[in-house]
Structure formats: structure tokens, C-alpha cells
Amino acid sequence: MSAGDSGHRFDAGRRWEASLSLVFAARLSGAAEATRTRLIRARHHGPLRVQRPFYPEQRQIDLADPCHVYLLHPPGGLVSGDALKIGVNVEASAHAVLTTPAATKLYRADSYGVVWSQTNRLEVEDGGILEWLPQETIAFDGSRGEQRTEIALHGEARCLGWEIMALGRPASHLPFESGRIEQRFQLTRDGRPLWLERQPLDPVHPRFVGRWGQGEATVQATLWAAGLPDPGAAVTTVRAALPANPSWAVTQRHDVLLLRYLGGSRNEAWALCCAAWHALRPLLAGRAACEPRIWRT
Amino acid sequence: MVESTRDPLALMGLMQLVSPALPIGAFAWSQGLESAIELGWVSDEQSLREWLAGVLQDGLTVCELPVLARLQQAWANEDREALQHWNDWLQANRETAELADEDLRLGQALARLLGDLKVLPASGWLPPRPAYVTLFAWMAHRRGVVVGDAQLGFAWAWLENQLAAACKTLPLGQTAAQRLIERLRPELATAVSAANVLTDAELGPVLPGLALASALHETQYSRLFRS
């Protein structure tokens, strides 16, 4: 039996798929009129799981209790041929908070240069809220792949999220010198695109060091928030809450707030994203931020 | 060799459209350049050349130039869906408040001028909130300018406008600006050729540093330009 027959191919056609599909819905819970966000469906294929949902937040009148869920990918990283698909659907008026228990690693491509892929499809119905707060992604030298985040909002849906990407492993003196990673973002409301962005990270391209491009940054972060009642005021709030510094800036266009960081410190990027989230959450969700416990472990 | 615009009226129509005298206020926008100068990223002729060549390659080549061609084709085909699609696409790719604002305000100003000149598209054809490129494509189509020439004209107008902004902000003389034109002229032609072989999936600007500079410009203390 050949390698092809066994399903274990080692050429560009190799694919090891894993998928996770989650649906959150607001359901009546206990006392009069109280609603709680339930994880009403969790389907998985391959090594992607969720832990039992948490409800760490205080009940608020007229708001569904947010459901906190940790996404687990036991291998902890992506290798050549991996194809991860995460689909999240938040139904009307429900509120989900997703995070990961640890950083995701993007390992060096195999000798065939086979790519990995990760697709996050986040869909939020009218009045629903989704917070997508994964821990950072660490790209090892030589990694090759594409990470797509597609956010589809409907009606008055709200969504805040971030992606933090650290290139190379500076502590081990292993910079990102080869490989190619592309991050793509697509945010639509009722089918109309409001934010499209792509960030190819190619260490041999002039833009990797050029000031119009990466400017030698080894850590980058992108935070988005859509559905804020007053995006202009939210920008002012974020500016007041975070230490001014030319490695990050916040703006808003077409009702999407965007915070971007280009620098050299994972901790700085993480702290900025968390601080922005703390500042924005009361405006976006009518609640103070409630950090997932797993971040402290 | 690409086909070129032979009709003298078409050629002059293109010159009119790319002239700095066109009253749409393009001189008021620096597209992040003023901020890059404030940050010390661009400080002299050499660093300005690198910045402009980078923005040309990772911005215009993968965004405005190929989309201009698609929009001009859409006007020629009377393809309402494509006009709407690429107009939306351009706006969704604008990285910051000022870059989005620039696109819409130049679009509005050009629409107003074309209205006064009675050369706007028939009622109902212009997408709501038309981008500058969408109107530029319309005029290129209406005047009978060949697509490749419309792209060269667009890139030329961008370069002249950037150099005018740099001369006002940097210690950079008019002769140095002309030297940069001499250096970058061939790169404009290369950019148009490169733009015209890209598939839709390959489009989208890759200017994270410019996006950061442009967002920082919103709080820059002293500024001459609106972007």
C-alpha cells in the first residue's frame, strides 16, 4: 500500500482537517424574564474541543448572561497540512466570550513547504454579541500558512476581537527569517463589506523592514470593534485609557473601530488589547470587562 | 507595448483629470506622508524615495490601479453590480478615518465638478457614496481614455501630489522633487504592468506602517494636511 492509499500524503495535497462548530442562543433561565446564553450546539471533528461553558458574570436585567467558552486545540499548534476551521454562530440577543487557554504555535513548514490554514468564521445575528479574545499566535521561523478571520454581522449585531501575532522566538534567538504567513480579515454587515484587510508576513520582502510596511516589527496586533453606538467617542475613550506611544494607534472608519500595534513586545501588545477591551466593553456590551480566569493561570 | 490613447480630445481629457489645477482639493491630503515625516520615518530625498516606491508597490499596484481598470471596464459594460462591488471594496480597504474620509471627499468634490460640467453618469448609475477612483474611472471611460493610460495618469497624479506635500513639509527643493520623478517614472510604468496581471484574490493594500502613521495623524499636534 502506498502512502497515498493510507491517507498519509507528504506532498502539497496533504490535509489534516479539524473543525469546530458552535452555536450560542439566549434561553430563559430560572427566575422571571432572566435569560442566559446557552451553547446549544458544539460539533467537532478532529482535535478541536471546547471546555464546559462558564458563567462568571453577574446577572444584569434585560441582558442575556454571557457564556464564556475556552477553545482547546490539544496539539497546541499548526504544522504543515493542518486545516483548522472554527465556526461560531451567536443567535439573536445572545452573548458569547471566547478565548484560548494558551498561545497557538505555528510550526516550521515541512521539507515540502506544505502550508497550514486556519479559518475562523464568526457570525452574529441581530442584537447578539461576540467577543473573540484568543491568546497570541507565535510563528516559528519557516512557518507557512494562512489565517483567515471572517466576521459576518446581521442587523444590530456587535463584535469585538483581536489577533496578536508574534514572529519568531526572540528569547531563543530564533527570529522569523523565512516562511510566509498571511492574515486576512473580512467584516461584513448584512452582506456589505465594511472592513477588508490582508497582512502578508514575508521576511524577505522589502516591506518587512520598510516603514510603509512592517518596519521591522516582530509583534503585531489588530483589534476590531463593530456595533459601537458612537465609534468616534469610543476612539476618544480608548486614547484616554491607553498610554500614548507611536507603536499603536486607534481609528474608526465605516463604523468599525480598529486598533493596530506594530512593535516588538508580546506583553505590550497583550496589555494594549486588554486595556482597550476594558475601555470598550461598557460601551459595546453595557458591562464591565470580566477577564477569563484562564488568563491568570 | 500597450495600446495608447490616440484621440487628441481623449488625451487632453486625461490631462485635465490629472492636473493639479482640477478643483477637487487634492492638495489638502497627504495620505499619511505628513505623519511619516513627523515620526522621522521620512526625512530626506532618499527616505522619501523609499517610502514612495513602497507605497506604490504595496498600495497603488495592488489597490487603486487594478481596481481602476475593473471599474472602467464596469462602466464600459454598464455593469451596475461590479460598480457597486468595487466601490464597496475600495472603501472597506481604507485603513483609517482620514484615508476613508479622503476617498469620499475627493469623490464628492469630483462628482460636484462633473455635475457642474454636465458630464455625470445618467441618474441612478453612480453608486451611493462614490469613491474618487470610481469617478475617475467614469471620466476615463467617458473621455475614451485607454485603461492603461488612465492608470498611468492616476499614478502620475498621485506622485505629483505626494511630492507637492513633501515639498511643503520637508526641506526638499523643486529640483530634488524633479529628480525623484526621474527616478520613479519607470516605476510607475512597472506598477501599471504589475497591476494588470493580478487576480481579484491578490488585491488589497499591504501598508501596515502607513496605516499606523495615518491613525497617529489624527492626534498630531501641528499639521498642514487633512490626511
mmCIF file with all atom_site columns, C-alpha atoms in Angstrom, chain B residues 31-216:
data_model
loop_
_atom_site.group_PDB
_atom_site.id
_atom_site.type_symbol
_atom_site.label_atom_id
_atom_site.label_alt_id
_atom_site.label_comp_id
_atom_site.label_asym_id
_atom_site.label_entity_id
_atom_site.label_seq_id
_atom_site.pdbx_PDB_ins_code
_atom_site.Cartn_x
_atom_site.Cartn_y
_atom_site.Cartn_z
_atom_site.occupancy
_atom_site.B_iso_or_equiv
_atom_site.pdbx_formal_charge
_atom_site.auth_seq_id
_atom_site.auth_comp_id
_atom_site.auth_asym_id
_atom_site.auth_atom_id
_atom_site.pdbx_PDB_model_num
ATOM 1   C CA . GLN B 1 31  ? -2.085  60.125 2.666   1.00 0.00 ? 31  GLN B CA 1
ATOM 2   C CA . GLY B 1 32  ? -0.075  59.573 5.816   1.00 0.00 ? 32  GLY B CA 1
ATOM 3   C CA . LEU B 1 33  ? 3.079   61.222 4.446   1.00 0.00 ? 33  LEU B CA 1
ATOM 4   C CA . GLU B 1 34  ? 2.898   64.218 6.783   1.00 0.00 ? 34  GLU B CA 1
ATOM 5   C CA . SER B 1 35  ? 2.703   61.838 9.742   1.00 0.00 ? 35  SER B CA 1
ATOM 6   C CA . ALA B 1 36  ? 5.578   59.684 8.429   1.00 0.00 ? 36  ALA B CA 1
ATOM 7   C CA . ILE B 1 37  ? 7.673   62.874 8.274   1.00 0.00 ? 37  ILE B CA 1
ATOM 8   C CA . GLU B 1 38  ? 6.590   63.870 11.806  1.00 0.00 ? 38  GLU B CA 1
ATOM 9   C CA . LEU B 1 39  ? 7.598   60.392 13.049  1.00 0.00 ? 39  LEU B CA 1
ATOM 10  C CA . GLY B 1 40  ? 11.017  60.787 11.440  1.00 0.00 ? 40  GLY B CA 1
ATOM 11  C CA . TRP B 1 41  ? 10.415  57.836 9.093   1.00 0.00 ? 41  TRP B CA 1
ATOM 12  C CA . VAL B 1 42  ? 10.779  60.102 6.070   1.00 0.00 ? 42  VAL B CA 1
ATOM 13  C CA . SER B 1 43  ? 13.400  62.812 6.464   1.00 0.00 ? 43  SER B CA 1
ATOM 14  C CA . ASP B 1 44  ? 15.193  63.389 3.146   1.00 0.00 ? 44  ASP B CA 1
ATOM 15  C CA . GLU B 1 45  ? 15.218  62.660 -0.572  1.00 0.00 ? 45  GLU B CA 1
ATOM 16  C CA . GLN B 1 46  ? 16.424  59.082 -0.128  1.00 0.00 ? 46  GLN B CA 1
ATOM 17  C CA . SER B 1 47  ? 13.934  58.041 2.568   1.00 0.00 ? 47  SER B CA 1
ATOM 18  C CA . LEU B 1 48  ? 11.139  59.785 0.640   1.00 0.00 ? 48  LEU B CA 1
ATOM 19  C CA . ARG B 1 49  ? 12.029  57.778 -2.453  1.00 0.00 ? 49  ARG B CA 1
ATOM 20  C CA . GLU B 1 50  ? 11.879  54.524 -0.451  1.00 0.00 ? 50  GLU B CA 1
ATOM 21  C CA . TRP B 1 51  ? 8.536   55.495 1.089   1.00 0.00 ? 51  TRP B CA 1
ATOM 22  C CA . LEU B 1 52  ? 7.005   56.409 -2.283  1.00 0.00 ? 52  LEU B CA 1
ATOM 23  C CA . ALA B 1 53  ? 8.341   53.301 -4.011  1.00 0.00 ? 53  ALA B CA 1
ATOM 24  C CA . GLY B 1 54  ? 6.974   51.166 -1.155  1.00 0.00 ? 54  GLY B CA 1
ATOM 25  C CA . VAL B 1 55  ? 3.540   52.778 -1.209  1.00 0.00 ? 55  VAL B CA 1
ATOM 26  C CA . LEU B 1 56  ? 3.473   52.437 -4.986  1.00 0.00 ? 56  LEU B CA 1
ATOM 27  C CA . GLN B 1 57  ? 4.284   48.717 -4.825  1.00 0.00 ? 57  GLN B CA 1
ATOM 28  C CA . ASP B 1 58  ? 2.237   47.683 -1.776  1.00 0.00 ? 58  ASP B CA 1
ATOM 29  C CA . GLY B 1 59  ? -0.540  50.252 -2.197  1.00 0.00 ? 59  GLY B CA 1
ATOM 30  C CA . LEU B 1 60  ? -1.405  51.552 -5.679  1.00 0.00 ? 60  LEU B CA 1
ATOM 31  C CA . THR B 1 61  ? -0.203  48.426 -7.539  1.00 0.00 ? 61  THR B CA 1
ATOM 32  C CA . VAL B 1 62  ? -2.490  46.118 -5.555  1.00 0.00 ? 62  VAL B CA 1
ATOM 33  C CA . CYS B 1 63  ? -5.346  48.528 -4.860  1.00 0.00 ? 63  CYS B CA 1
ATOM 34  C CA . GLU B 1 64  ? -6.188  51.677 -6.835  1.00 0.00 ? 64  GLU B CA 1
ATOM 35  C CA . LEU B 1 65  ? -4.590  50.768 -10.182 1.00 0.00 ? 65  LEU B CA 1
ATOM 36  C CA . PRO B 1 66  ? -6.130  47.298 -10.686 1.00 0.00 ? 66  PRO B CA 1
ATOM 37  C CA . VAL B 1 67  ? -9.474  48.464 -9.285  1.00 0.00 ? 67  VAL B CA 1
ATOM 38  C CA . LEU B 1 68  ? -9.468  51.478 -11.605 1.00 0.00 ? 68  LEU B CA 1
ATOM 39  C CA . ALA B 1 69  ? -9.201  49.034 -14.510 1.00 0.00 ? 69  ALA B CA 1
ATOM 40  C CA . ARG B 1 70  ? -12.060 46.922 -13.133 1.00 0.00 ? 70  ARG B CA 1
ATOM 41  C CA . LEU B 1 71  ? -14.241 49.980 -12.582 1.00 0.00 ? 71  LEU B CA 1
ATOM 42  C CA . GLN B 1 72  ? -13.538 51.405 -16.024 1.00 0.00 ? 72  GLN B CA 1
ATOM 43  C CA . GLN B 1 73  ? -14.470 48.037 -17.506 1.00 0.00 ? 73  GLN B CA 1
ATOM 44  C CA . ALA B 1 74  ? -17.636 48.037 -15.392 1.00 0.00 ? 74  ALA B CA 1
ATOM 45  C CA . TRP B 1 75  ? -18.603 51.478 -16.733 1.00 0.00 ? 75  TRP B CA 1
ATOM 46  C CA . ALA B 1 76  ? -17.958 50.249 -20.280 1.00 0.00 ? 76  ALA B CA 1
ATOM 47  C CA . ASN B 1 77  ? -20.097 47.148 -19.669 1.00 0.00 ? 77  ASN B CA 1
ATOM 48  C CA . GLU B 1 78  ? -22.796 49.065 -17.802 1.00 0.00 ? 78  GLU B CA 1
ATOM 49  C CA . ASP B 1 79  ? -22.325 46.506 -15.048 1.00 0.00 ? 79  ASP B CA 1
ATOM 50  C CA . ARG B 1 80  ? -24.082 48.002 -12.049 1.00 0.00 ? 80  ARG B CA 1
ATOM 51  C CA . GLU B 1 81  ? -23.219 45.082 -9.763  1.00 0.00 ? 81  GLU B CA 1
ATOM 52  C CA . ALA B 1 82  ? -19.485 45.361 -10.466 1.00 0.00 ? 82  ALA B CA 1
ATOM 53  C CA . LEU B 1 83  ? -19.566 49.141 -9.917  1.00 0.00 ? 83  LEU B CA 1
ATOM 54  C CA . GLN B 1 84  ? -21.181 48.654 -6.525  1.00 0.00 ? 84  GLN B CA 1
ATOM 55  C CA . HIS B 1 85  ? -18.856 45.765 -5.626  1.00 0.00 ? 85  HIS B CA 1
ATOM 56  C CA . TRP B 1 86  ? -15.590 47.589 -6.359  1.00 0.00 ? 86  TRP B CA 1
ATOM 57  C CA . ASN B 1 87  ? -16.810 50.843 -4.850  1.00 0.00 ? 87  ASN B CA 1
ATOM 58  C CA . ASP B 1 88  ? -17.641 48.978 -1.608  1.00 0.00 ? 88  ASP B CA 1
ATOM 59  C CA . TRP B 1 89  ? -14.378 47.051 -1.812  1.00 0.00 ? 89  TRP B CA 1
ATOM 60  C CA . LEU B 1 90  ? -12.301 50.232 -2.038  1.00 0.00 ? 90  LEU B CA 1
ATOM 61  C CA . GLN B 1 91  ? -13.997 51.779 0.971   1.00 0.00 ? 91  GLN B CA 1
ATOM 62  C CA . ALA B 1 92  ? -13.741 48.607 3.066   1.00 0.00 ? 92  ALA B CA 1
ATOM 63  C CA . ASN B 1 93  ? -9.969  48.585 2.367   1.00 0.00 ? 93  ASN B CA 1
ATOM 64  C CA . ARG B 1 94  ? -9.422  52.146 3.641   1.00 0.00 ? 94  ARG B CA 1
ATOM 65  C CA . GLU B 1 95  ? -7.363  51.610 6.781   1.00 0.00 ? 95  GLU B CA 1
ATOM 66  C CA . THR B 1 96  ? -8.168  54.723 8.809   1.00 0.00 ? 96  THR B CA 1
ATOM 67  C CA . ALA B 1 97  ? -10.708 57.505 9.334   1.00 0.00 ? 97  ALA B CA 1
ATOM 68  C CA . GLU B 1 98  ? -8.638  60.020 7.347   1.00 0.00 ? 98  GLU B CA 1
ATOM 69  C CA . LEU B 1 99  ? -7.952  57.703 4.414   1.00 0.00 ? 99  LEU B CA 1
ATOM 70  C CA . ALA B 1 100 ? -11.655 56.795 4.225   1.00 0.00 ? 100 ALA B CA 1
ATOM 71  C CA . ASP B 1 101 ? -12.571 60.473 4.502   1.00 0.00 ? 101 ASP B CA 1
ATOM 72  C CA . GLU B 1 102 ? -10.133 61.467 1.769   1.00 0.00 ? 102 GLU B CA 1
ATOM 73  C CA . ASP B 1 103 ? -11.597 58.939 -0.624  1.00 0.00 ? 103 ASP B CA 1
ATOM 74  C CA . LEU B 1 104 ? -15.181 60.065 -0.029  1.00 0.00 ? 104 LEU B CA 1
ATOM 75  C CA . ARG B 1 105 ? -14.463 63.812 -0.028  1.00 0.00 ? 105 ARG B CA 1
ATOM 76  C CA . LEU B 1 106 ? -12.414 63.728 -3.217  1.00 0.00 ? 106 LEU B CA 1
ATOM 77  C CA . GLY B 1 107 ? -15.211 61.627 -4.699  1.00 0.00 ? 107 GLY B CA 1
ATOM 78  C CA . GLN B 1 108 ? -17.839 64.170 -3.621  1.00 0.00 ? 108 GLN B CA 1
ATOM 79  C CA . ALA B 1 109 ? -15.778 67.090 -4.932  1.00 0.00 ? 109 ALA B CA 1
ATOM 80  C CA . LEU B 1 110 ? -15.219 65.403 -8.287  1.00 0.00 ? 110 LEU B CA 1
ATOM 81  C CA . ALA B 1 111 ? -18.919 64.482 -8.521  1.00 0.00 ? 111 ALA B CA 1
ATOM 82  C CA . ARG B 1 112 ? -19.867 68.112 -7.848  1.00 0.00 ? 112 ARG B CA 1
ATOM 83  C CA . LEU B 1 113 ? -17.480 69.354 -10.529 1.00 0.00 ? 113 LEU B CA 1
ATOM 84  C CA . LEU B 1 114 ? -18.679 66.811 -13.071 1.00 0.00 ? 114 LEU B CA 1
ATOM 85  C CA . GLY B 1 115 ? -22.249 67.800 -12.251 1.00 0.00 ? 115 GLY B CA 1
ATOM 86  C CA . ASP B 1 116 ? -21.401 71.447 -12.998 1.00 0.00 ? 116 ASP B CA 1
ATOM 87  C CA . LEU B 1 117 ? -19.769 70.371 -16.264 1.00 0.00 ? 117 LEU B CA 1
ATOM 88  C CA . LYS B 1 118 ? -22.816 68.199 -17.080 1.00 0.00 ? 118 LYS B CA 1
ATOM 89  C CA . VAL B 1 119 ? -20.738 65.060 -17.529 1.00 0.00 ? 119 VAL B CA 1
ATOM 90  C CA . LEU B 1 120 ? -22.021 62.920 -14.655 1.00 0.00 ? 120 LEU B CA 1
ATOM 91  C CA . PRO B 1 121 ? -23.329 59.426 -15.414 1.00 0.00 ? 121 PRO B CA 1
ATOM 92  C CA . ALA B 1 122 ? -27.077 59.183 -16.036 1.00 0.00 ? 122 ALA B CA 1
ATOM 93  C CA . SER B 1 123 ? -29.121 59.325 -12.874 1.00 0.00 ? 123 SER B CA 1
ATOM 94  C CA . GLY B 1 124 ? -29.063 56.112 -10.848 1.00 0.00 ? 124 GLY B CA 1
ATOM 95  C CA . TRP B 1 125 ? -25.764 54.823 -12.250 1.00 0.00 ? 125 TRP B CA 1
ATOM 96  C CA . LEU B 1 126 ? -23.385 56.271 -9.709  1.00 0.00 ? 126 LEU B CA 1
ATOM 97  C CA . PRO B 1 127 ? -23.104 54.038 -6.604  1.00 0.00 ? 127 PRO B CA 1
ATOM 98  C CA . PRO B 1 128 ? -24.130 55.750 -3.356  1.00 0.00 ? 128 PRO B CA 1
ATOM 99  C CA . ARG B 1 129 ? -21.069 57.362 -1.702  1.00 0.00 ? 129 ARG B CA 1
ATOM 100 C CA . PRO B 1 130 ? -18.866 57.069 -4.777  1.00 0.00 ? 130 PRO B CA 1
ATOM 101 C CA . ALA B 1 131 ? -15.127 56.746 -4.177  1.00 0.00 ? 131 ALA B CA 1
ATOM 102 C CA . TYR B 1 132 ? -12.697 59.014 -6.026  1.00 0.00 ? 132 TYR B CA 1
ATOM 103 C CA . VAL B 1 133 ? -11.419 56.080 -8.104  1.00 0.00 ? 133 VAL B CA 1
ATOM 104 C CA . THR B 1 134 ? -14.990 55.208 -9.158  1.00 0.00 ? 134 THR B CA 1
ATOM 105 C CA . LEU B 1 135 ? -15.484 58.714 -10.600 1.00 0.00 ? 135 LEU B CA 1
ATOM 106 C CA . PHE B 1 136 ? -12.004 58.821 -12.096 1.00 0.00 ? 136 PHE B CA 1
ATOM 107 C CA . ALA B 1 137 ? -12.843 55.560 -13.890 1.00 0.00 ? 137 ALA B CA 1
ATOM 108 C CA . TRP B 1 138 ? -16.103 57.060 -15.136 1.00 0.00 ? 138 TRP B CA 1
ATOM 109 C CA . MET B 1 139 ? -14.357 60.083 -16.645 1.00 0.00 ? 139 MET B CA 1
ATOM 110 C CA . ALA B 1 140 ? -11.636 57.954 -18.234 1.00 0.00 ? 140 ALA B CA 1
ATOM 111 C CA . HIS B 1 141 ? -14.371 55.843 -19.798 1.00 0.00 ? 141 HIS B CA 1
ATOM 112 C CA . ARG B 1 142 ? -16.414 58.836 -20.924 1.00 0.00 ? 142 ARG B CA 1
ATOM 113 C CA . ARG B 1 143 ? -13.434 60.596 -22.495 1.00 0.00 ? 143 ARG B CA 1
ATOM 114 C CA . GLY B 1 144 ? -12.360 57.433 -24.303 1.00 0.00 ? 144 GLY B CA 1
ATOM 115 C CA . VAL B 1 145 ? -9.025  57.093 -22.490 1.00 0.00 ? 145 VAL B CA 1
ATOM 116 C CA . VAL B 1 146 ? -7.414  53.659 -22.846 1.00 0.00 ? 146 VAL B CA 1
ATOM 117 C CA . VAL B 1 147 ? -7.336  51.819 -19.481 1.00 0.00 ? 147 VAL B CA 1
ATOM 118 C CA . GLY B 1 148 ? -3.530  51.626 -19.287 1.00 0.00 ? 148 GLY B CA 1
ATOM 119 C CA . ASP B 1 149 ? -3.252  55.372 -19.864 1.00 0.00 ? 149 ASP B CA 1
ATOM 120 C CA . ALA B 1 150 ? -5.910  56.111 -17.253 1.00 0.00 ? 150 ALA B CA 1
ATOM 121 C CA . GLN B 1 151 ? -3.844  54.064 -14.777 1.00 0.00 ? 151 GLN B CA 1
ATOM 122 C CA . LEU B 1 152 ? -0.629  55.892 -15.688 1.00 0.00 ? 152 LEU B CA 1
ATOM 123 C CA . GLY B 1 153 ? -2.431  59.208 -15.302 1.00 0.00 ? 153 GLY B CA 1
ATOM 124 C CA . PHE B 1 154 ? -3.803  58.200 -11.911 1.00 0.00 ? 154 PHE B CA 1
ATOM 125 C CA . ALA B 1 155 ? -0.366  57.109 -10.689 1.00 0.00 ? 155 ALA B CA 1
ATOM 126 C CA . TRP B 1 156 ? 1.200   60.298 -12.071 1.00 0.00 ? 156 TRP B CA 1
ATOM 127 C CA . ALA B 1 157 ? -1.320  62.497 -10.244 1.00 0.00 ? 157 ALA B CA 1
ATOM 128 C CA . TRP B 1 158 ? -0.608  60.566 -7.018  1.00 0.00 ? 158 TRP B CA 1
ATOM 129 C CA . LEU B 1 159 ? 3.153   61.064 -7.382  1.00 0.00 ? 159 LEU B CA 1
ATOM 130 C CA . GLU B 1 160 ? 2.889   64.783 -8.139  1.00 0.00 ? 160 GLU B CA 1
ATOM 131 C CA . ASN B 1 161 ? 0.548   65.299 -5.202  1.00 0.00 ? 161 ASN B CA 1
ATOM 132 C CA . GLN B 1 162 ? 2.813   63.385 -2.817  1.00 0.00 ? 162 GLN B CA 1
ATOM 133 C CA . LEU B 1 163 ? 5.840   65.385 -3.943  1.00 0.00 ? 163 LEU B CA 1
ATOM 134 C CA . ALA B 1 164 ? 3.937   68.656 -3.522  1.00 0.00 ? 164 ALA B CA 1
ATOM 135 C CA . ALA B 1 165 ? 3.056   67.582 0.046   1.00 0.00 ? 165 ALA B CA 1
ATOM 136 C CA . ALA B 1 166 ? 6.696   66.623 0.712   1.00 0.00 ? 166 ALA B CA 1
ATOM 137 C CA . CYS B 1 167 ? 7.992   69.982 -0.588  1.00 0.00 ? 167 CYS B CA 1
ATOM 138 C CA . LYS B 1 168 ? 5.731   71.779 1.875   1.00 0.00 ? 168 LYS B CA 1
ATOM 139 C CA . THR B 1 169 ? 6.719   69.602 4.851   1.00 0.00 ? 169 THR B CA 1
ATOM 140 C CA . LEU B 1 170 ? 10.339  68.543 4.343   1.00 0.00 ? 170 LEU B CA 1
ATOM 141 C CA . PRO B 1 171 ? 13.326  70.582 3.446   1.00 0.00 ? 171 PRO B CA 1
ATOM 142 C CA . LEU B 1 172 ? 13.015  69.355 -0.167  1.00 0.00 ? 172 LEU B CA 1
ATOM 143 C CA . GLY B 1 173 ? 13.543  71.622 -3.157  1.00 0.00 ? 173 GLY B CA 1
ATOM 144 C CA . GLN B 1 174 ? 11.731  71.641 -6.501  1.00 0.00 ? 174 GLN B CA 1
ATOM 145 C CA . THR B 1 175 ? 14.793  70.218 -8.255  1.00 0.00 ? 175 THR B CA 1
ATOM 146 C CA . ALA B 1 176 ? 15.030  67.347 -5.799  1.00 0.00 ? 176 ALA B CA 1
ATOM 147 C CA . ALA B 1 177 ? 11.334  66.662 -6.459  1.00 0.00 ? 177 ALA B CA 1
ATOM 148 C CA . GLN B 1 178 ? 12.024  66.520 -10.200 1.00 0.00 ? 178 GLN B CA 1
ATOM 149 C CA . ARG B 1 179 ? 14.952  64.167 -9.535  1.00 0.00 ? 179 ARG B CA 1
ATOM 150 C CA . LEU B 1 180 ? 12.547  61.869 -7.717  1.00 0.00 ? 180 LEU B CA 1
ATOM 151 C CA . ILE B 1 181 ? 10.168  61.996 -10.680 1.00 0.00 ? 181 ILE B CA 1
ATOM 152 C CA . GLU B 1 182 ? 13.052  60.959 -12.924 1.00 0.00 ? 182 GLU B CA 1
ATOM 153 C CA . ARG B 1 183 ? 13.766  58.000 -10.631 1.00 0.00 ? 183 ARG B CA 1
ATOM 154 C CA . LEU B 1 184 ? 10.157  56.951 -10.081 1.00 0.00 ? 184 LEU B CA 1
ATOM 155 C CA . ARG B 1 185 ? 8.760   57.458 -13.604 1.00 0.00 ? 185 ARG B CA 1
ATOM 156 C CA . PRO B 1 186 ? 9.827   53.984 -14.747 1.00 0.00 ? 186 PRO B CA 1
ATOM 157 C CA . GLU B 1 187 ? 8.425   52.523 -11.527 1.00 0.00 ? 187 GLU B CA 1
ATOM 158 C CA . LEU B 1 188 ? 5.004   53.983 -12.314 1.00 0.00 ? 188 LEU B CA 1
ATOM 159 C CA . ALA B 1 189 ? 5.026   52.156 -15.648 1.00 0.00 ? 189 ALA B CA 1
ATOM 160 C CA . THR B 1 190 ? 6.146   48.946 -13.907 1.00 0.00 ? 190 THR B CA 1
ATOM 161 C CA . ALA B 1 191 ? 3.368   49.352 -11.339 1.00 0.00 ? 191 ALA B CA 1
ATOM 162 C CA . VAL B 1 192 ? 0.703   49.566 -14.058 1.00 0.00 ? 192 VAL B CA 1
ATOM 163 C CA . SER B 1 193 ? 2.043   46.446 -15.794 1.00 0.00 ? 193 SER B CA 1
ATOM 164 C CA . ALA B 1 194 ? 2.198   44.568 -12.488 1.00 0.00 ? 194 ALA B CA 1
ATOM 165 C CA . ALA B 1 195 ? -1.318  45.715 -11.534 1.00 0.00 ? 195 ALA B CA 1
ATOM 166 C CA . ASN B 1 196 ? -2.763  44.349 -14.753 1.00 0.00 ? 196 ASN B CA 1
ATOM 167 C CA . VAL B 1 197 ? -1.790  40.724 -14.188 1.00 0.00 ? 197 VAL B CA 1
ATOM 168 C CA . LEU B 1 198 ? -3.258  40.402 -10.695 1.00 0.00 ? 198 LEU B CA 1
ATOM 169 C CA . THR B 1 199 ? -6.298  38.262 -9.968  1.00 0.00 ? 199 THR B CA 1
ATOM 170 C CA . ASP B 1 200 ? -9.034  39.534 -7.641  1.00 0.00 ? 200 ASP B CA 1
ATOM 171 C CA . ALA B 1 201 ? -7.716  37.342 -4.789  1.00 0.00 ? 201 ALA B CA 1
ATOM 172 C CA . GLU B 1 202 ? -4.323  39.063 -4.993  1.00 0.00 ? 202 GLU B CA 1
ATOM 173 C CA . LEU B 1 203 ? -5.729  42.553 -4.453  1.00 0.00 ? 203 LEU B CA 1
ATOM 174 C CA . GLY B 1 204 ? -5.658  44.586 -1.258  1.00 0.00 ? 204 GLY B CA 1
ATOM 175 C CA . PRO B 1 205 ? -3.170  47.142 0.070   1.00 0.00 ? 205 PRO B CA 1
ATOM 176 C CA . VAL B 1 206 ? -0.442  45.981 2.471   1.00 0.00 ? 206 VAL B CA 1
ATOM 177 C CA . LEU B 1 207 ? 0.578   49.178 4.224   1.00 0.00 ? 207 LEU B CA 1
ATOM 178 C CA . PRO B 1 208 ? 0.570   48.500 7.979   1.00 0.00 ? 208 PRO B CA 1
ATOM 179 C CA . GLY B 1 209 ? 3.136   51.230 8.693   1.00 0.00 ? 209 GLY B CA 1
ATOM 180 C CA . LEU B 1 210 ? 1.242   53.792 6.637   1.00 0.00 ? 210 LEU B CA 1
ATOM 181 C CA . ALA B 1 211 ? -1.997  52.779 8.400   1.00 0.00 ? 211 ALA B CA 1
ATOM 182 C CA . LEU B 1 212 ? -0.340  53.328 11.776  1.00 0.00 ? 212 LEU B CA 1
ATOM 183 C CA . ALA B 1 213 ? 1.074   56.701 10.678  1.00 0.00 ? 213 ALA B CA 1
ATOM 184 C CA . SER B 1 214 ? -2.297  57.776 9.303   1.00 0.00 ? 214 SER B CA 1
ATOM 185 C CA . ALA B 1 215 ? -4.119  56.898 12.549  1.00 0.00 ? 215 ALA B CA 1
ATOM 186 C CA . LEU B 1 216 ? -1.432  58.745 14.551  1.00 0.00 ? 216 LEU B CA 1
#
